[in-house]
Amino acid sequence: MTKHIMIDLETMDTLPTTVVLSCGAVFFDPEAETIDKTHTFLAYPNLQEQLDNGRTISADTLLWWMKQSSEARGDWIKARQVKLDTFRENFRTWCGDRMRVWSNGSCFDVAIMENLLEHTRIPWRYWNIRDTRTLWDIHPYDKSKKEETAHTALEDAIAQAERVIESWPK
């Protein structure tokens, strides 16, 4: 059986080399209409280590973060950061293999994760990358439903998986 995961990142730039503030991911099955909220992934890669490795921050994104809610900023400001190697290994272990990976846009979260993983031991194949925006353009979800706390990685990943499940049967 093919596994599906939804990834959401909070970042400090829009380039694949961006500093990643947080990574949230969740397993889900759009056909069975289930989300595994008991076995989620949430981690905060060490910011200084990322900067020391040449990852980027843009002024525009920094200013954008300053305008976001204190809840969204507090999610990563107060978090316990993990070393990059630990983050990479924990993510690969959590993912396993043979999966379809989803994100909100095909060339943002997944591209950044592949860059952060240093393009080695990527737990998915390029042909298994899925894009929520394309699905939602074809089969929109109900936008009147309550939104999660915006810009918190795990909550966003769960909400995006819920929206995929809503659109999938169409």
Steps between C-alpha positions, in 0.01 A plus 500: 500500500629843412535741788421867464661773707426869512794731572483862607798722573533838658798678350699823490527530121335370183815341355580127530795605719281670761540466874224264615332611820279194538394188316165333557384183328219251532410164345162485333297282264273695264316188385422378853446864607727463802777705659740350751512777759671271753818448297586850379834668440588843637856628530692823512843478332772702671493853359861593568627177349295568187643852472852365553434261209404788269121471510321823420269758657328769296409842635154476340424173679636631829269804471210270406560292817493817711141556382381147591319402818686450825372139498662432164829665600494342845481153348861512381643772728435295815578162348785268588728491197673182383832458325473478121632144481250394766219675315593329173524152652180541703309614192630217280421244772152642554423495126618152420478442126262443208276797544330781323604832645262794489552868562319825438673571170724260313818707504515646850489270804621186320783685321612657827489163680706335227755782531501477880550123472798584276343307210601170660279219620182682401213282631288545185549476124452805280200340330321473836491874573145634519372858504196610698449818299450309176248269666315794652487686169328198347288410805478786751450434871244676719673826595226595748635254759697633798867555428780368721749729669673627189869432453556225752655211309323199650155663517540616139606149387196344669262762356645450151460121530137554607441715192656238271269238651203731441595556134615145424162332433403766247 
